[in-house]
XYZ file of C-alpha atoms in Angstrom:
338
model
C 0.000 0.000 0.000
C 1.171 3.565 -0.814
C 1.135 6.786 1.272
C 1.389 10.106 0.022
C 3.163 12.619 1.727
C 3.173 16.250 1.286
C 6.767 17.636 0.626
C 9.061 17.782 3.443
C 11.526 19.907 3.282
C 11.625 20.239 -0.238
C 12.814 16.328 -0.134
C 9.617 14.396 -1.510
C 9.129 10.781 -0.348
C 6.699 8.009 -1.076
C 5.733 6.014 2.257
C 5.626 1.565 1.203
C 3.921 -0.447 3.585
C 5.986 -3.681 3.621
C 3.791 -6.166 3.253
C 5.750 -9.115 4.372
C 5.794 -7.203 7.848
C 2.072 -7.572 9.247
C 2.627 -4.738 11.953
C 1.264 -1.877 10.829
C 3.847 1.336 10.355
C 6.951 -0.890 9.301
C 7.385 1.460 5.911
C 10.269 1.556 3.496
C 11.242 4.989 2.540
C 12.139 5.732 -1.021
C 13.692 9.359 -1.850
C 12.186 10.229 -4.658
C 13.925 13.952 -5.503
C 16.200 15.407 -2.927
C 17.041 18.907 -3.847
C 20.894 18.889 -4.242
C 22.998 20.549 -1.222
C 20.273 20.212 1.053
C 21.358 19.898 4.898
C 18.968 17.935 6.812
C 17.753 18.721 10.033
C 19.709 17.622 12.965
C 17.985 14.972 15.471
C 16.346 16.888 18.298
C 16.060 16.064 21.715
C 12.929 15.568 23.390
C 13.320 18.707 25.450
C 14.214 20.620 22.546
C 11.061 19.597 20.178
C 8.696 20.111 23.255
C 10.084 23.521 23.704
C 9.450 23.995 20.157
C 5.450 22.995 20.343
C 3.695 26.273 19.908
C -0.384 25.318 21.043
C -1.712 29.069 21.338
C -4.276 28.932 18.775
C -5.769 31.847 20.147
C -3.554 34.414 18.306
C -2.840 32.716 15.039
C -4.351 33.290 11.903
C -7.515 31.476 11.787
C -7.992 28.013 11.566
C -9.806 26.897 8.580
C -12.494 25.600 10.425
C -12.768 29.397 11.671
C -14.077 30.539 8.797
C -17.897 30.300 7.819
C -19.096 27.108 5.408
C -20.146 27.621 2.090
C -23.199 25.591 1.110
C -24.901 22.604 3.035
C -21.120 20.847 3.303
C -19.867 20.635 6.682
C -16.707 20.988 8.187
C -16.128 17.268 9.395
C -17.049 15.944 5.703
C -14.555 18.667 4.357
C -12.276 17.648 6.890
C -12.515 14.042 6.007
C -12.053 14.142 2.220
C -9.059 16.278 3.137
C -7.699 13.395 5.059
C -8.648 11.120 2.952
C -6.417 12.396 0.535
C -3.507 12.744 2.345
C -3.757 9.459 4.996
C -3.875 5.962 3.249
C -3.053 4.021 6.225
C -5.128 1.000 7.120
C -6.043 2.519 10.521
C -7.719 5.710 8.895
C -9.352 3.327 6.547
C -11.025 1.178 9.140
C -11.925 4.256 10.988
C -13.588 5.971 7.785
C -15.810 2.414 7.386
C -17.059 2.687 10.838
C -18.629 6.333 10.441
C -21.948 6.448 9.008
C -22.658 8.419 5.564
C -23.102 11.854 5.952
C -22.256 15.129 4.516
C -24.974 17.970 5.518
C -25.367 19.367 8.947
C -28.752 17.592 9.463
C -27.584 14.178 8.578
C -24.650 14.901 11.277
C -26.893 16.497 13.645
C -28.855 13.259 13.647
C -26.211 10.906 13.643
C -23.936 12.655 16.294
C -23.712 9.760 18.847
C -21.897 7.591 16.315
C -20.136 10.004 14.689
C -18.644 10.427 18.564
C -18.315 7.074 19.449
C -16.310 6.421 16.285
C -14.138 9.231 16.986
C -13.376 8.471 20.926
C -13.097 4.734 19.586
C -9.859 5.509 17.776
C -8.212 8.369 19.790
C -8.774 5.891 22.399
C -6.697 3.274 20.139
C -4.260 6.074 19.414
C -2.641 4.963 16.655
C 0.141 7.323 15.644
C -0.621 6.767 11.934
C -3.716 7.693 12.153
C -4.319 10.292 15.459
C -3.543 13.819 13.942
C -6.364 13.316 11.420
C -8.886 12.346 13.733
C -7.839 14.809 16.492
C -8.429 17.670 13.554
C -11.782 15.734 13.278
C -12.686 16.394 16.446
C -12.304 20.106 16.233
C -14.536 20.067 12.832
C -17.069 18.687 14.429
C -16.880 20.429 17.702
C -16.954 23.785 14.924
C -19.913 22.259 13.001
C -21.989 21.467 16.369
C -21.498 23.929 18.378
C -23.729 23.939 21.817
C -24.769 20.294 20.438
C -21.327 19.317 21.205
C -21.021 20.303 24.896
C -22.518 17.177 26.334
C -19.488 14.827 24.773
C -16.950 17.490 26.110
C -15.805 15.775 28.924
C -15.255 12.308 27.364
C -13.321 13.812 24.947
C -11.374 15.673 27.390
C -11.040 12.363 29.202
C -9.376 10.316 26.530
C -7.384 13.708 25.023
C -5.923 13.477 28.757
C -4.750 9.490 27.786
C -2.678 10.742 25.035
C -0.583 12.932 27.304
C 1.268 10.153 29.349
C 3.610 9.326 26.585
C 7.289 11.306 25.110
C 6.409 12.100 21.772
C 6.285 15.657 20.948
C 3.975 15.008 18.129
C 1.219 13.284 19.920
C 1.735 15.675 22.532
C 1.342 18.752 19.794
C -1.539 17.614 18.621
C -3.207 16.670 21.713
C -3.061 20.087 23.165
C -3.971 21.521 19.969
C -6.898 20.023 19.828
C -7.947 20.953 23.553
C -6.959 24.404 23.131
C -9.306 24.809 19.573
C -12.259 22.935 21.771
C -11.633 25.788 24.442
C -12.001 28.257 21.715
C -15.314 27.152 19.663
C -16.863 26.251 23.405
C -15.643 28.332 25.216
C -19.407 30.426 25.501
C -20.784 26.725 27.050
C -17.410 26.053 29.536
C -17.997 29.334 31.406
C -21.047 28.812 32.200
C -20.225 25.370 34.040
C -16.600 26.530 34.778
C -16.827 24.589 38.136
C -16.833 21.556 36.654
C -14.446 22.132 33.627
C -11.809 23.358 35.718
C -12.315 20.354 37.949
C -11.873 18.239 35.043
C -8.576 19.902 33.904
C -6.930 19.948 37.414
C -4.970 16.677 36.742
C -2.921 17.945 34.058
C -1.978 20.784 36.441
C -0.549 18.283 39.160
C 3.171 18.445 40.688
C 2.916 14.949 39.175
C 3.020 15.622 35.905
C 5.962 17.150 33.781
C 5.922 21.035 33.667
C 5.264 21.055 30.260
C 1.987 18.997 30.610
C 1.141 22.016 33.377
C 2.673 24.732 30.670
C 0.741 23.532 28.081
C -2.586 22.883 30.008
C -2.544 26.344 32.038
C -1.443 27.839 28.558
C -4.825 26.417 26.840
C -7.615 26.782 29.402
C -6.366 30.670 30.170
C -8.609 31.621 27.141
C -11.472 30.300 28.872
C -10.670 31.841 32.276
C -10.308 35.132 30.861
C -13.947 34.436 29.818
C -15.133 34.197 33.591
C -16.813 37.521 34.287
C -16.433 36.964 38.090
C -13.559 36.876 38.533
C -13.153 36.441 42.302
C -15.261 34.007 42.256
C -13.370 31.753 39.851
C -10.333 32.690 41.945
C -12.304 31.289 45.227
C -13.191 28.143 43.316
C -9.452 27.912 42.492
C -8.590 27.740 46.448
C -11.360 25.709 47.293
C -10.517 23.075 45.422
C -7.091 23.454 46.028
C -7.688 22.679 49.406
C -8.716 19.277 48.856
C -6.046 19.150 45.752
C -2.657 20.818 47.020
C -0.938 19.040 44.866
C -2.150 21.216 42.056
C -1.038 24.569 43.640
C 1.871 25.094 41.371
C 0.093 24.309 38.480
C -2.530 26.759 39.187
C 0.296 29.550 39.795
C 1.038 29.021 36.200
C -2.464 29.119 35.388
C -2.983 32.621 37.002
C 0.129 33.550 34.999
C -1.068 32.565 31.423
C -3.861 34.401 32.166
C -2.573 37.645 33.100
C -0.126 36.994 30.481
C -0.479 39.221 27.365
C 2.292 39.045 24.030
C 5.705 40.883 23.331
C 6.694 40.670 27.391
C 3.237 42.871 28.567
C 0.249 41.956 30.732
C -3.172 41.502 28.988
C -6.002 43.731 29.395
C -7.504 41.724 31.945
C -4.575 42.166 34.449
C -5.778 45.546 34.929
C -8.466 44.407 37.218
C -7.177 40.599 38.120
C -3.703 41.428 39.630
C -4.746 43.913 41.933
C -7.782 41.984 43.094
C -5.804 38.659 43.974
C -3.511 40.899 45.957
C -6.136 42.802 47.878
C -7.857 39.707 48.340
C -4.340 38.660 50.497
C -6.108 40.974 53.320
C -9.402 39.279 52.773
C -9.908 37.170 56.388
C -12.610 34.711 54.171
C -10.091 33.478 51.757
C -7.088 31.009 52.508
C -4.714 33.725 52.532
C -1.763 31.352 53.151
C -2.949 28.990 50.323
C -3.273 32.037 48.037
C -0.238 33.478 48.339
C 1.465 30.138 47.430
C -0.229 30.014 44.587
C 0.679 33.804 43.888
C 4.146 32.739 44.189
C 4.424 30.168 41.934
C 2.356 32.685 39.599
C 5.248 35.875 40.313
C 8.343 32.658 39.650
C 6.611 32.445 35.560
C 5.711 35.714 35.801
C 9.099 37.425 36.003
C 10.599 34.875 33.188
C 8.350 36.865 30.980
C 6.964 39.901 31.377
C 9.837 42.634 30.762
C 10.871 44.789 33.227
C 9.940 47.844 31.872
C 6.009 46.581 31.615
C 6.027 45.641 35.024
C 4.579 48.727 36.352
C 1.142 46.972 36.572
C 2.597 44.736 38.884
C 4.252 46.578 41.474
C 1.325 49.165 41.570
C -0.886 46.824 42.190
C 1.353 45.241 45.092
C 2.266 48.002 46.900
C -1.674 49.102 46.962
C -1.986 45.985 49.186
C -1.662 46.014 53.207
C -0.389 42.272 53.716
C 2.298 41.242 55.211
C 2.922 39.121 52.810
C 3.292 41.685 49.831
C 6.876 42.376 50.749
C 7.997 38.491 50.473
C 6.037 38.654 46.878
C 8.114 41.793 45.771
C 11.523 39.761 47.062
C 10.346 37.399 44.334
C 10.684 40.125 41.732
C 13.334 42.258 42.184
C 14.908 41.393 38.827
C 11.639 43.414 37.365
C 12.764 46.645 38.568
């Protein structure tokens, strides 16, 4: 069996599937047309290729499931003659036989609880050959469903979390990736219930897990926090459930961070109002104040990797506004912002 491949760096190559070999993936690769002096890229370390996994989809150019659909086609059957294109492995074959026909929104609509179960079915299996197609998938349909989609959020959340435990910077990539687009095309239905989505992402910000499952986690669900209108409120649900959770205390730091974080080393917008409320709320006598201002700590650490010195002013204005004893150790924290 053959596999097309788009061009790789300029070096095109047609995948084989040995057939002698029955486990799926064993592929000989034939160079077809190298271009002539071409260096190849050097092998990269697994820390290197996860620092190099960009999953802010909130400030790139639109993805094309972003845009409105012409005509009665929807996104998932654009999506899947796309893939069907470009994937010939057996695994994306079997999974295209188990979907049902459909191509308009109505015939989806009305066939949504297989179209789901097909789709969980085979993240679940995870097959690298065939996972960054279906994961894209899932975002199409999520885009062509909308508020219908909601109720299968948290499986898919579920099983996108069983992808994480593994070192490959691909599957990671496109894990996250498809999490953060599901944040962005729900994220109207998540704020409303914002309890129980947060709940659901508080393993992935666990000292257990690797920093960059916490990076990339606090990095994705910020858009959605943002989207809280109460904001101390959201901030109180944080320590309460950190109370029965310590264990996720540094990931939520990070989480505060990402979303006070803005681009180009500055705050965003909604620091105005968030960073001087967590710090007045450090002389609140209802709130955990101790628990809080661990978590503020852990927030300051990422912050003052980031934000540049001479945006800072935000910060310490808002700090030095507080009363707490407590405000002083915070500003030790930062004294490479001055």
């Amino acid at each position: 069996m053959l596999v097309k491949t788009e061009e790789v760096h300029r070096t095109t190559v047609l995948l084989e599937y040995n057939m002698e070999n029955q486990v799926e993936g064993c592929f000989v690769v034939k160079i077809l047309r190298m271009e002539p002096n071409k260096v190849l890229k050097p092998f990269q370390p697994f820390s290197e290729r996860i620092a190099n996994i960009d999953v802010d989809v909130f400030h790139r150019v639109g993805h094309k499931f972003e845009t409105e659909s012409e005509g009665t086609e929807t996104y998932f059957h654009k999506g899947l003659g796309k893939w069907s294109d470009l994937n010939l492995t057996q695994s994306f074959s079997d999974f295209k036989k188990d979907l049902p026909a459909l191509q308009t929104l109505p015939q989806l609509l009305q066939q949504k609880d297989e179209v789901v179960a097909v789709l969980n079915k085979y993240i679940k299996l995870a097959n690298p050959l065939s996972l960054q197609p279906i994961l894209d998938l899932v975002i199409a349909l999520a885009r062509d469903l909308g508020q219908e989609f909601y109720p299968y959020y948290p499986e898919f959340v579920q099983n996108l979390t069983g992808l994480l435990n593994v070192k490959d910077s691909e599957q990671l990539e496109w894990s996250f990736t498809c999490l953060a687009y599901l944040f962005k095309f729900l994220w109207r239905y998540l704020v409303k219930d914002v309890g129980i989505v947060f709940t659901g992402l508080l393993p992935l910000l666990d000292d257990s897990k690797p920093d960059y499952i916490n990076n990339f986690a606090a990095e994705s669900f910020a858009f959605v926090a943002r989207k809280v209108k109460d904001k101390k409120a959201f901030l109180i649900l944080i320590l309460k459930t950190l109370k029965k959770h310590p264990e996720g205390i540094g990931g939520c730091g990070r989480l505060l961070f990402e979303v006070i974080r803005g681009v180009s080393g500055q705050f965003h917008s909604c620091a105005d109002t968030l960073l001087p409320l967590m710090f007045e709320m450090l002389t609140d006598n209802a709130v955990p104040c101790d628990l809080l201002f661990e978590v503020l700590t852990h927030m300051v650490a990422a912050m003052v990797t980031v934000i540049h010195p001479k945006k800072s002013t935000l910060f310490w204005s808002s700090i030095f506004n507080g009363r707490y004893e407590h405000d002083l150790e915070l500003s030790h924290l930062c004294h490479g912002t001055s």
